[in-house]
Short mmCIF file of C-alpha atoms in Angstrom, two decimals:
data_model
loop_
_atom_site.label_atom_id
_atom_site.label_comp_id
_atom_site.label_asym_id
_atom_site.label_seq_id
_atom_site.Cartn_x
_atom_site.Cartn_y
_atom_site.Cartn_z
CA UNK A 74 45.86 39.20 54.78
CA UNK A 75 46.29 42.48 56.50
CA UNK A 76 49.04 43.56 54.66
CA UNK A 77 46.80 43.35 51.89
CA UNK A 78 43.99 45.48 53.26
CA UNK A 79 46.54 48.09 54.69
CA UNK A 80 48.18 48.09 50.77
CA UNK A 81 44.83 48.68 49.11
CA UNK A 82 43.90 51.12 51.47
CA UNK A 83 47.04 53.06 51.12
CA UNK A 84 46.77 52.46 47.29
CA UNK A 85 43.33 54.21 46.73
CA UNK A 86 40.71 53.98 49.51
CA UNK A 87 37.83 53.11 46.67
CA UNK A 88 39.72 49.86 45.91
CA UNK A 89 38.37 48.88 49.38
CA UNK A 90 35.01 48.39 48.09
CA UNK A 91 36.64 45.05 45.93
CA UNK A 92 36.51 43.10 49.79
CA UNK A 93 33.27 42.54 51.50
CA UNK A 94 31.82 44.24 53.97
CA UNK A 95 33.02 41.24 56.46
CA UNK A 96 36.23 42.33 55.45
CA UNK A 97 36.11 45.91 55.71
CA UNK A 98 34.83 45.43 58.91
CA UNK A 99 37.77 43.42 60.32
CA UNK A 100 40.04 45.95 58.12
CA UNK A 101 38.84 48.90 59.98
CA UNK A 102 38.87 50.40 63.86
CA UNK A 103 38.16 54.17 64.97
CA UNK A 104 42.03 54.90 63.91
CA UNK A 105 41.84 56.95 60.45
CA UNK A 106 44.89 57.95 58.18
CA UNK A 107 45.02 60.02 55.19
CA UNK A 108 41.09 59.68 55.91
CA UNK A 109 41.42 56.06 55.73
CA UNK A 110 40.47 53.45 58.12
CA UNK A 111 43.58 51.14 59.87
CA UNK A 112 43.22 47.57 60.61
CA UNK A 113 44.60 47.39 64.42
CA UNK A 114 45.87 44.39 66.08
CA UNK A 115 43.35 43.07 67.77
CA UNK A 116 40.42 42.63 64.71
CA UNK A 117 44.15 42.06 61.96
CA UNK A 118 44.48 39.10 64.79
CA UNK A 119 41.13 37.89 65.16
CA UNK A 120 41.14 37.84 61.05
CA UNK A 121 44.01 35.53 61.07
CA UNK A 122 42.76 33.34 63.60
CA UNK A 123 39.17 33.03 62.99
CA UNK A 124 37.95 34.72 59.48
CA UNK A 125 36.02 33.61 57.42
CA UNK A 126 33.32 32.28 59.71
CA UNK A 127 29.23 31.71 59.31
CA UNK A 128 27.85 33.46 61.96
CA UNK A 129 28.98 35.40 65.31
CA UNK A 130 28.14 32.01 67.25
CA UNK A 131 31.63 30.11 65.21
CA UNK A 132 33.15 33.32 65.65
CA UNK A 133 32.86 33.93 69.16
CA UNK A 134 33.65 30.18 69.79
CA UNK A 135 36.97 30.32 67.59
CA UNK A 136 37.86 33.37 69.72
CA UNK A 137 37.50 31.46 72.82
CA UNK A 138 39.48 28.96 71.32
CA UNK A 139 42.30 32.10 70.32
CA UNK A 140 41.68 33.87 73.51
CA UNK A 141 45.27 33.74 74.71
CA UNK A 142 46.25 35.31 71.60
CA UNK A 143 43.94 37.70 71.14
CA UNK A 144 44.37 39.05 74.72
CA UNK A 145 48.10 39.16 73.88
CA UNK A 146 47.21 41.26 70.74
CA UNK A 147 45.57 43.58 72.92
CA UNK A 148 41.80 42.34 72.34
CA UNK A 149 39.07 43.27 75.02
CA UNK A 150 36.10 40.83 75.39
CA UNK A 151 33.75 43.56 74.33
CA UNK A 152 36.09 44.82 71.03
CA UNK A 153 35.77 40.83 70.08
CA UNK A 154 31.99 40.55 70.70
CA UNK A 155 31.36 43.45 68.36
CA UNK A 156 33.93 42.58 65.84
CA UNK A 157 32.19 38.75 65.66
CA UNK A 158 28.49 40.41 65.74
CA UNK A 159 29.79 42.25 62.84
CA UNK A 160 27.59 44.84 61.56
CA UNK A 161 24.14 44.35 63.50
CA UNK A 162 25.95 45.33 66.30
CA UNK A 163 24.66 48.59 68.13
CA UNK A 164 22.33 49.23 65.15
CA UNK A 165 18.53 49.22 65.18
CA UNK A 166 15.73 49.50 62.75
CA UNK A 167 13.59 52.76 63.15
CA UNK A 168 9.93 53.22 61.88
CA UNK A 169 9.37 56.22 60.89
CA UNK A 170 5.77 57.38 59.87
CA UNK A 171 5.53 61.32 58.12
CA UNK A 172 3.89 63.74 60.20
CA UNK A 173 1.92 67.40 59.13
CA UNK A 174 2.04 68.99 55.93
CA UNK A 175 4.29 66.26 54.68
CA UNK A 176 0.99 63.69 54.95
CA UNK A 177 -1.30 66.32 53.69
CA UNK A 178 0.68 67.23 50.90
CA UNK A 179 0.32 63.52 49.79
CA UNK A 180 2.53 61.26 52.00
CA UNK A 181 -0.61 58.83 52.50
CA UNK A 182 -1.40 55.41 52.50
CA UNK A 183 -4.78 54.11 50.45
CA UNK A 184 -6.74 54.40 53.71
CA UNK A 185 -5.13 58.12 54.54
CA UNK A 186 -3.12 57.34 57.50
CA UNK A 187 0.59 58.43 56.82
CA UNK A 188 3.07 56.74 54.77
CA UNK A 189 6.81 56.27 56.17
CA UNK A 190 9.58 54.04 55.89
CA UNK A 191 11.92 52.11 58.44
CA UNK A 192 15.45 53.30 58.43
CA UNK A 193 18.77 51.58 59.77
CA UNK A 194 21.94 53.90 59.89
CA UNK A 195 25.31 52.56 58.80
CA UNK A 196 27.15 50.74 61.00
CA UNK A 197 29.21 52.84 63.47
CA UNK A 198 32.83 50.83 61.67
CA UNK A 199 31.51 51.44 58.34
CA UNK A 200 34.16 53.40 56.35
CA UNK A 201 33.78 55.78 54.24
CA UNK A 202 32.44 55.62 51.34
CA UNK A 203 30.34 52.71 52.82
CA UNK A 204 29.20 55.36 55.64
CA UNK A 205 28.03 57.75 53.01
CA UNK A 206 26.33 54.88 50.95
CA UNK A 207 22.70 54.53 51.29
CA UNK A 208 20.08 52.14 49.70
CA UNK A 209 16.78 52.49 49.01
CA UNK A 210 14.05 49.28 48.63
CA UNK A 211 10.38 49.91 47.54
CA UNK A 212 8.69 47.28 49.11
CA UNK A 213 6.53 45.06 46.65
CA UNK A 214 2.93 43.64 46.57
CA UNK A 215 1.18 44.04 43.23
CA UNK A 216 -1.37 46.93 42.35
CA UNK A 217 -5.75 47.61 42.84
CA UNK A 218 -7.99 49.04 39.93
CA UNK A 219 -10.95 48.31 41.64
CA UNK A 220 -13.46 49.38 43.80
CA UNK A 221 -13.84 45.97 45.75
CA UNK A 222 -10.10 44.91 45.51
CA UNK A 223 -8.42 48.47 46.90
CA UNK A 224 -11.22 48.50 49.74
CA UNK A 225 -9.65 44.99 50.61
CA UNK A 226 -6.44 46.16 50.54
CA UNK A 227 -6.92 49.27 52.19
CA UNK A 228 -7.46 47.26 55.45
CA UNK A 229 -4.47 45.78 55.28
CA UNK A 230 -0.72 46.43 55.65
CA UNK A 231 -0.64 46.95 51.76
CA UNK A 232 -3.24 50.43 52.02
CA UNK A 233 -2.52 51.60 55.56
CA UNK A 234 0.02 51.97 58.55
CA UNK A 235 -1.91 51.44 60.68
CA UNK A 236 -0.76 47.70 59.95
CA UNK A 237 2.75 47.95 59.75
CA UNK A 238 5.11 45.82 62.13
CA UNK A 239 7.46 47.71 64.51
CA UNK A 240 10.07 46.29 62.35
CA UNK A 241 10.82 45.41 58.73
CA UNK A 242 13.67 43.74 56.55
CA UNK A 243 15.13 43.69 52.86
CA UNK A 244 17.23 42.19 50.42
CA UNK A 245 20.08 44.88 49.97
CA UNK A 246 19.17 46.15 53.64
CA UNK A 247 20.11 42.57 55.68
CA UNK A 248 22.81 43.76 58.09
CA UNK A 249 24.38 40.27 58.21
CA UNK A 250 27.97 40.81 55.84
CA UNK A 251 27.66 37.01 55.20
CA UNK A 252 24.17 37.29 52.93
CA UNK A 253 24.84 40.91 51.99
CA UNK A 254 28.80 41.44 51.52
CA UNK A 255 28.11 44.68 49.38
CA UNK A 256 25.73 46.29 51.20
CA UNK A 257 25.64 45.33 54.74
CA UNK A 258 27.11 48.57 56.31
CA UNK A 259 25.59 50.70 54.85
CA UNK A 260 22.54 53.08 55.50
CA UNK A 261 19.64 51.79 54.78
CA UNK A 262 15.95 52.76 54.01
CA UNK A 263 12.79 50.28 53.33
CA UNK A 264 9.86 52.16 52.26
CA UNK A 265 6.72 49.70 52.84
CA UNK A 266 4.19 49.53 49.85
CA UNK A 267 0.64 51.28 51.04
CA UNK A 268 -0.61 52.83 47.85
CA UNK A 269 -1.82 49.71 45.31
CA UNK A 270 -0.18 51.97 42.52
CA UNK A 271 3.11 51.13 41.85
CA UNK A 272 4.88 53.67 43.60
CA UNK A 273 3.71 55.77 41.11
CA UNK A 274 0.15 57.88 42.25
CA UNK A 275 0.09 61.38 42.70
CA UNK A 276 -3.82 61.75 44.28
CA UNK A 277 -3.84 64.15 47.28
CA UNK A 278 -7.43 63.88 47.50
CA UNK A 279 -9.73 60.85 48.20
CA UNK A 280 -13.17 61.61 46.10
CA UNK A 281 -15.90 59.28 44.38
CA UNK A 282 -14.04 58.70 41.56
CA UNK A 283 -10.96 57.49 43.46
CA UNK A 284 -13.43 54.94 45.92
CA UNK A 285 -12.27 57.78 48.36
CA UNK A 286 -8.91 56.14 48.92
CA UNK A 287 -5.65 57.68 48.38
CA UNK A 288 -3.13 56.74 45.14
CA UNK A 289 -0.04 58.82 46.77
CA UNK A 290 2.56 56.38 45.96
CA UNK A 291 4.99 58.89 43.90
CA UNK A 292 4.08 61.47 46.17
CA UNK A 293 4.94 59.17 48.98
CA UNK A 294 8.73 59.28 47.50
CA UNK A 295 8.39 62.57 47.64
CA UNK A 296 7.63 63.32 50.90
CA UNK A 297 9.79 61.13 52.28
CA UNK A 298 12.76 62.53 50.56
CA UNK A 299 11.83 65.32 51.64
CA UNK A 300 12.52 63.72 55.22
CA UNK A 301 15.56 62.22 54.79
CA UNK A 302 17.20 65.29 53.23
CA UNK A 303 15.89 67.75 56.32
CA UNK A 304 16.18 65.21 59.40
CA UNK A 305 18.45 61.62 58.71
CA UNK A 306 21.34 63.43 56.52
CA UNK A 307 20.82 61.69 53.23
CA UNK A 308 22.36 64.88 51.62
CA UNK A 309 25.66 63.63 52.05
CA UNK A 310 25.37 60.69 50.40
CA UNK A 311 27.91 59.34 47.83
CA UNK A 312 26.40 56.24 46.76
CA UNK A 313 22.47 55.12 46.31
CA UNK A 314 21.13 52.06 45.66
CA UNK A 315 17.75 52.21 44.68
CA UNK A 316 16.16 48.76 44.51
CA UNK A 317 12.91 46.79 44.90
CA UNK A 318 11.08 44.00 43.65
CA UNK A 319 7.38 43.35 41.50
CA UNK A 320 6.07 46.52 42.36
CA UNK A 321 8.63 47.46 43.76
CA UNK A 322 11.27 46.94 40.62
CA UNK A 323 8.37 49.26 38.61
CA UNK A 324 8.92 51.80 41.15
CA UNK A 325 12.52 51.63 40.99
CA UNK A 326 12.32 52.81 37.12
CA UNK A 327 9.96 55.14 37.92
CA UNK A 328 11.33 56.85 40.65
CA UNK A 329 15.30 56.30 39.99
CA UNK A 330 15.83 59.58 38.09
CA UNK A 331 13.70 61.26 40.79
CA UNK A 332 15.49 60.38 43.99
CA UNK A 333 18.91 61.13 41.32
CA UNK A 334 17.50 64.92 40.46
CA UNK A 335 17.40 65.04 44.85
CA UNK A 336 20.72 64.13 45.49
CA UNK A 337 22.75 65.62 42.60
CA UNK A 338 26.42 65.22 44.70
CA UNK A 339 25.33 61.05 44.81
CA UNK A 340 26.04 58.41 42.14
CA UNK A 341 22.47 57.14 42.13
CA UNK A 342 22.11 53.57 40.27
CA UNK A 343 18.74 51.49 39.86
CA UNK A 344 18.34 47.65 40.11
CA UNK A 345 14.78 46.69 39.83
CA UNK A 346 13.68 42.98 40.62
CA UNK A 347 10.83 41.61 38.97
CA UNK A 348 9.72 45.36 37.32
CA UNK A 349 9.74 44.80 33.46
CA UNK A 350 6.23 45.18 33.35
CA UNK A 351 5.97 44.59 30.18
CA UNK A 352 7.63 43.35 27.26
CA UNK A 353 5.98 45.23 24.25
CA UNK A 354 4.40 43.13 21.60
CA UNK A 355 2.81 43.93 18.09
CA UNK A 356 -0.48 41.99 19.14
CA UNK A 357 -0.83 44.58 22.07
CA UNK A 358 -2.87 47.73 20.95
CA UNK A 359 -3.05 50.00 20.37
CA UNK A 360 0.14 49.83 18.45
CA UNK A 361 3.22 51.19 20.11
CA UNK A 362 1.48 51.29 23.74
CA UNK A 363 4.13 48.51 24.90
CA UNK A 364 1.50 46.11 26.64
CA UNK A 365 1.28 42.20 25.31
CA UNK A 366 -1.44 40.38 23.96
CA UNK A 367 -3.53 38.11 26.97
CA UNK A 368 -4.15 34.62 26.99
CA UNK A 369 -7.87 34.77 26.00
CA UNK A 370 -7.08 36.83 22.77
CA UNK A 371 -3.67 34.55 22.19
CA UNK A 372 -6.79 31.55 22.22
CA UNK A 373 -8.79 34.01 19.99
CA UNK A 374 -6.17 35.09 17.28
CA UNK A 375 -6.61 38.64 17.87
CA UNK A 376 -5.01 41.21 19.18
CA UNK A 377 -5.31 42.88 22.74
CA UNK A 378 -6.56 46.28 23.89
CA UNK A 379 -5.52 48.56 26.11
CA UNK A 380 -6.04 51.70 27.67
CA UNK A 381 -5.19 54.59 30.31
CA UNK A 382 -8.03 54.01 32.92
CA UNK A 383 -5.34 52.45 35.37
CA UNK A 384 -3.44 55.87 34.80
CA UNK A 385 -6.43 58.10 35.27
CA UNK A 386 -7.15 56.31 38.57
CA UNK A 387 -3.67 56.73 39.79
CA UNK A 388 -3.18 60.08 38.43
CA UNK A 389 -0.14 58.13 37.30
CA UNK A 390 3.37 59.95 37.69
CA UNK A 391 4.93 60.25 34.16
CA UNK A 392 9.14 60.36 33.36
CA UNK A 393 8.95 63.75 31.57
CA UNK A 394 11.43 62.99 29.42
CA UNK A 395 9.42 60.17 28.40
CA UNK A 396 6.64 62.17 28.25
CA UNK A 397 8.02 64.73 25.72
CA UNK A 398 9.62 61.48 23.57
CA UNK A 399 6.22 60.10 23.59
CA UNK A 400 4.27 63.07 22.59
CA UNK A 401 7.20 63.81 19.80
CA UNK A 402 6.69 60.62 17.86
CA UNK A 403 3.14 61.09 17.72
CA UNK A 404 2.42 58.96 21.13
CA UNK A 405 0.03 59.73 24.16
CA UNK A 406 2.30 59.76 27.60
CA UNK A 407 0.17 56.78 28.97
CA UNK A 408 2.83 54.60 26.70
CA UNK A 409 5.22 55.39 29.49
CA UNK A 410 2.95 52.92 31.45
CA UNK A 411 5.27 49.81 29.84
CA UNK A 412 8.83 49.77 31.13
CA UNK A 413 9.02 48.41 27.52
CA UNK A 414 8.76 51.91 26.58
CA UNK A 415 10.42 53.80 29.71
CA UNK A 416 13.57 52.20 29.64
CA UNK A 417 15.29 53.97 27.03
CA UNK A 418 14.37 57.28 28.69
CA UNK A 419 15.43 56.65 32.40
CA UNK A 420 18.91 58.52 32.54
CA UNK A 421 20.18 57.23 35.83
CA UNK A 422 22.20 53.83 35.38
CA UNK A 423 20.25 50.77 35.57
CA UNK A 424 21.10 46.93 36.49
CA UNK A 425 17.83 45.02 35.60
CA UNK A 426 17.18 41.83 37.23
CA UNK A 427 14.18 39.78 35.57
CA UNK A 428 13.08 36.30 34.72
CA UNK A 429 12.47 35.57 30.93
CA UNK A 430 9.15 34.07 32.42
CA UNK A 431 7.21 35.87 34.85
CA UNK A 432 5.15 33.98 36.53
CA UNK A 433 2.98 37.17 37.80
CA UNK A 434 2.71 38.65 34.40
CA UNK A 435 2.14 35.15 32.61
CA UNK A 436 -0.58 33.65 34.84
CA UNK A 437 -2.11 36.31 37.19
CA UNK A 438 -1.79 39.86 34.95
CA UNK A 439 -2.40 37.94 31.41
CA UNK A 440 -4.77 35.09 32.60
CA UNK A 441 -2.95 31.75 31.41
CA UNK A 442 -4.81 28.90 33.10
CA UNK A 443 -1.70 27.38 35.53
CA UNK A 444 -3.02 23.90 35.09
CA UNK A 445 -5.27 23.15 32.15
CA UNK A 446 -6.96 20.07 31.82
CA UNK A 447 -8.19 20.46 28.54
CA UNK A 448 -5.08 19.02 25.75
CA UNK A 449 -6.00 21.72 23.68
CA UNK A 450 -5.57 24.42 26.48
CA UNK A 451 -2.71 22.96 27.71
CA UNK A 452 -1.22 22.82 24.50
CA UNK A 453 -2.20 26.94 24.01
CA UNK A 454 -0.95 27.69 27.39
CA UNK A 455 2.75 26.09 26.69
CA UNK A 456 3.07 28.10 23.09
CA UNK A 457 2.35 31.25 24.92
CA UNK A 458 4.46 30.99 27.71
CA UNK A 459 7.05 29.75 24.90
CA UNK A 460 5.93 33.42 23.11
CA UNK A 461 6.11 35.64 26.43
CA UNK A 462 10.00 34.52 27.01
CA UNK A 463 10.76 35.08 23.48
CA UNK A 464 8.77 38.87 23.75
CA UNK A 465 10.76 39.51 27.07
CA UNK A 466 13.98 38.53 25.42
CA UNK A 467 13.24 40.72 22.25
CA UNK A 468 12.01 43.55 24.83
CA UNK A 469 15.22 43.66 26.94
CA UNK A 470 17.62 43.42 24.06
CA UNK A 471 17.65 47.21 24.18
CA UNK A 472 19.49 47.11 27.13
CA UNK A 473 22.43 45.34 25.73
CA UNK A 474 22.20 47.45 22.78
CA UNK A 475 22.39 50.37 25.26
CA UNK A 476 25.62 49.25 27.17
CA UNK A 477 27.62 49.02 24.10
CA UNK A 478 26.89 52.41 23.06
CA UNK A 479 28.43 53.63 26.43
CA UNK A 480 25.68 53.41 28.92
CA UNK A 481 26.31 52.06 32.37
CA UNK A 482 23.68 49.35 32.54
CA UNK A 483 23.49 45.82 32.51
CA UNK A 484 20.77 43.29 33.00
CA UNK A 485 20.81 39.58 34.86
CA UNK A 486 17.85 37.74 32.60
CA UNK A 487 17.79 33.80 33.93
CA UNK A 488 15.61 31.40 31.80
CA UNK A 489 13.40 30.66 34.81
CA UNK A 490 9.69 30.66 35.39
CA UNK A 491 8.63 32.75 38.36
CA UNK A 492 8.28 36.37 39.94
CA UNK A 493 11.49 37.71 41.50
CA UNK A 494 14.54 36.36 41.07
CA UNK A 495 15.86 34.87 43.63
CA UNK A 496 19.64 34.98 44.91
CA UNK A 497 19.87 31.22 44.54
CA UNK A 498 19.36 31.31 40.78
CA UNK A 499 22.83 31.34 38.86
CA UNK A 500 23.79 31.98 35.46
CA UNK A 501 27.51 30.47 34.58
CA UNK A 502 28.37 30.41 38.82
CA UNK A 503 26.80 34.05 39.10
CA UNK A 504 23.80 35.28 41.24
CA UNK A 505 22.37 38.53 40.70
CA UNK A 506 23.28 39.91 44.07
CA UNK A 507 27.08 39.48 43.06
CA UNK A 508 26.25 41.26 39.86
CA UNK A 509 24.54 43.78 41.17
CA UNK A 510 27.70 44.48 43.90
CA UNK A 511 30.33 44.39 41.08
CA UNK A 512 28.42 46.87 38.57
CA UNK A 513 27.41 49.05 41.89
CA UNK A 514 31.30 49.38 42.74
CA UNK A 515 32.58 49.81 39.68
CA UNK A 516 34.68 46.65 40.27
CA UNK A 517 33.90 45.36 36.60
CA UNK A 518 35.00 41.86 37.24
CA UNK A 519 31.87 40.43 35.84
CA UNK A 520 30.34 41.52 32.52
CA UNK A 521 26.75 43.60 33.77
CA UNK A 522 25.24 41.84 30.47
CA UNK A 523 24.50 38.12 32.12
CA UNK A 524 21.97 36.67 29.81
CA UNK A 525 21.22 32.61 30.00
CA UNK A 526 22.52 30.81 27.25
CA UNK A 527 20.76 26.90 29.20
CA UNK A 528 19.42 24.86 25.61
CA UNK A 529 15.61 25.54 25.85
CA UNK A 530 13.31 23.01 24.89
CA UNK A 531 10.28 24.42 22.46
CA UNK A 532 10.99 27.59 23.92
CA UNK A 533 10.52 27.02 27.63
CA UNK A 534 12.11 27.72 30.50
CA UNK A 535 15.70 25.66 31.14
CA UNK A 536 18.13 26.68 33.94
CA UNK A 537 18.41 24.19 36.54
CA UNK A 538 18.88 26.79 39.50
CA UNK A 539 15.51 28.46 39.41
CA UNK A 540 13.27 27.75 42.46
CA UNK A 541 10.22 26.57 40.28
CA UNK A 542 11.42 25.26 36.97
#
């Protein structure tokens, strides 16, 4: 199997990124020629031996079982502890809260204490361009409008820092090659969610109006970009991976093409989780805003209204592009609110990950009783969650239409009922985490457009891998 590395390496050193990260990292030593990494003996012997294994535990007890072998391959005890830790080993997670100007300039959380984000560098065998790649998760946690519900949350680890544990995990940041083959080595950053706005305020200033908290979360992205460029070398980045889930996936579109405009040298891609908030519909008003008709107008046969106070609040950031399209067709830039609406504008490529029925936007945003009693009301509730995976299918159609006229996006929609996606849900063998690791790399063995084809009943949710069918 080494032969094979060494070959693709020699090949074209971007044809690495086809083996995991478990693999690079058994491919790979300090040695470097033509500025690519060279298996040596030892970890090209402990590969043969021992790879693949579950966990450094199996792998340190196969090399015990080897260790006549490996010692004759010129293995040290501590060069096959490290190689079997894989990448956690020597690396540590850093909190890192902003400081000065960069907190009065409107790094803050709701309560005002500063905003940061907990950074792990790449792993010190990481080749390049794994050492140059970085990604980027927006923590999730759903939103405040209110007086009473962003006081509560401003005493908690979703409105200030002054909560925040002295460490802090992620999907695409899990240093562990087994769970996160594409993405393990690399650098990462988790930015925790303190703002109740999406990701998306821009308030510097905490008045009446705002229930004197802070709605900073664009700003937030600002500031700490700001950071990483000046102090943790993010300017030399090749690759980005900007990611996140619930809020989290709606800060992903709405900050992608920032963080992209920052790092112009950097192929910066987006793949929100759990972010399509929301699929337009014609019985959402006022017409063209993108937002869906609720539950209690669905009951009523009329149509739902909607409006910008959420935006006012927030001082919401707006894509300019979108923006400018917006104002154009007639439009006010509050539209820009529904991803339904954003998508098209968003010029950074884009992998989304959503279920066809959200459980968050169904029950808790829309207000679909979860367990009516009533036959009538139950019968209501199962024709609109039947509707709301028919208006996210129709809604996310553009992005199919948008790959085959040349855009780099794709889009993993499973016919499940819940919020987030999880990594255990498959569509035809595929999780989204593979998908997202193929389109990422350019490897282009999957098709980005992975779309559940299960046989629904009346409409409702049918593949047999979702957590809560």
């Amino acid at each position: 199997s080494s032969l094979v590395y060494l070959s693709l390496i020699a090949e074209d050193p971007l044809r690495m990124l086809g083996l995991t990260a478990l693999q690079l990292l058994l491919a790979t030593t300090h040695s470097v020629v033509n500025g690519s990494p060279v298996q040596d003996a030892c970890s090209a012997k402990l590969n043969a031996d021992c790879a693949p294994w579950l966990s450094p535990t199996v792998c340190g007890a196969c090399a015990r079982k080897h260790a006549s072998d490996l010692k004759a391959a010129g293995c040290t005890t501590v060069e096959v502890e490290a190689l079997c830790k894989g990448s956690s080993s020597g690396r540590s997670i850093q909190k890192v809260l902003l400081s000065g100007d960069a907190v009065e300039n409107g790094g803050r959380c709701l309560d005002g204490s500063p905003s940061g984000f907990y950074f792990q560098a790449a792993a010190k065998l990481a080749p390049p361009p794994l050492s140059t790649t970085w990604v980027i998760d927006l923590e999730g946690g759903g939103d405040c409008a209110d007086e009473d519900s962003c006081i509560q949350r401003s005493k908690t680890s979703l409105g200030s820092s002054n909560y925040w544990p002295a460490t802090a995990s992620c999907t695409f940041c899990d240093p562990s090659p087994i769970t996160n083959p594409d993405f393990a080595l690399a650098n990462s950053v988790y930015i925790p969610y303190c703002s109740g706005d999406v990701h998306g305020g821009q308030r510097t200033t905490a008045t009446n109006s705002t229930f004197n908290l802070y709605f900073s979360g664009h700003l937030n992205v600002v500031r700490i970009m700001d950071l990483l460029l000046d102090k943790f070398g993010i300017a030399n980045a090749t690759h980005v991976l900007v990611t996140g889930t619930s809020a989290g996936g709606i800060g992903t579109f709405l900050n992608v093409d920032y963080i992209q405009t920052r790092l112009p040298n950097a192929s910066v891609k987006g793949a929100p989780n759990a972010g399509w908030f929301f699929p337009s519909d014609p019985e959402g008003l006022p017409t063209g805003s993108g937002f869906p008709q609720n539950f209690a107008d669905f009951a009523a046969k009329q149509p739902s209204v909607w409006d910008n106070s959420t935006d006012v609040l927030w001082a919401a950031y707006t894509l300019p592009a979108c923006a400018v399209g917006m104002l154009a067709a007639g439009k006010p830039p509050w539209f820009c609110g529904s991803i339904s609406n954003l998508y098209p504008y968003i010029k950074a490529p884009l992998l989304v990950v959503e279920n066809q029925y959200d459980t968050n936007q169904i029950f808790t945003q829309l207000g679909t009783p979860k367990d009516p009693k009533d036959p009538q009301n139950a019968s209501l509730a199962h024709a609109f969650v039947a509707r709301y995976g028919e208006l996210m299918r129709n809604a996310t159609a553009q992005i199919a239409s948008h790959r085959a006229s040349g855009a780099n996006t794709g889009i993993f929609l499973p016919s499940c009922l819940d919020h987030g996606v999880s990594n255990s849900t498959k569509i035809r063998g595929v999780s989204y985490m593979e998908l997202v690791g193929d389109w990422f790399w350019d490897r282009n063995t999957i098709d980005p457009i992975v779309i559940d084809d299960c046989t629904m009943k009346d409409g409702m949710p049918c593949n047999p891998t979702c957590q809560d069918l």
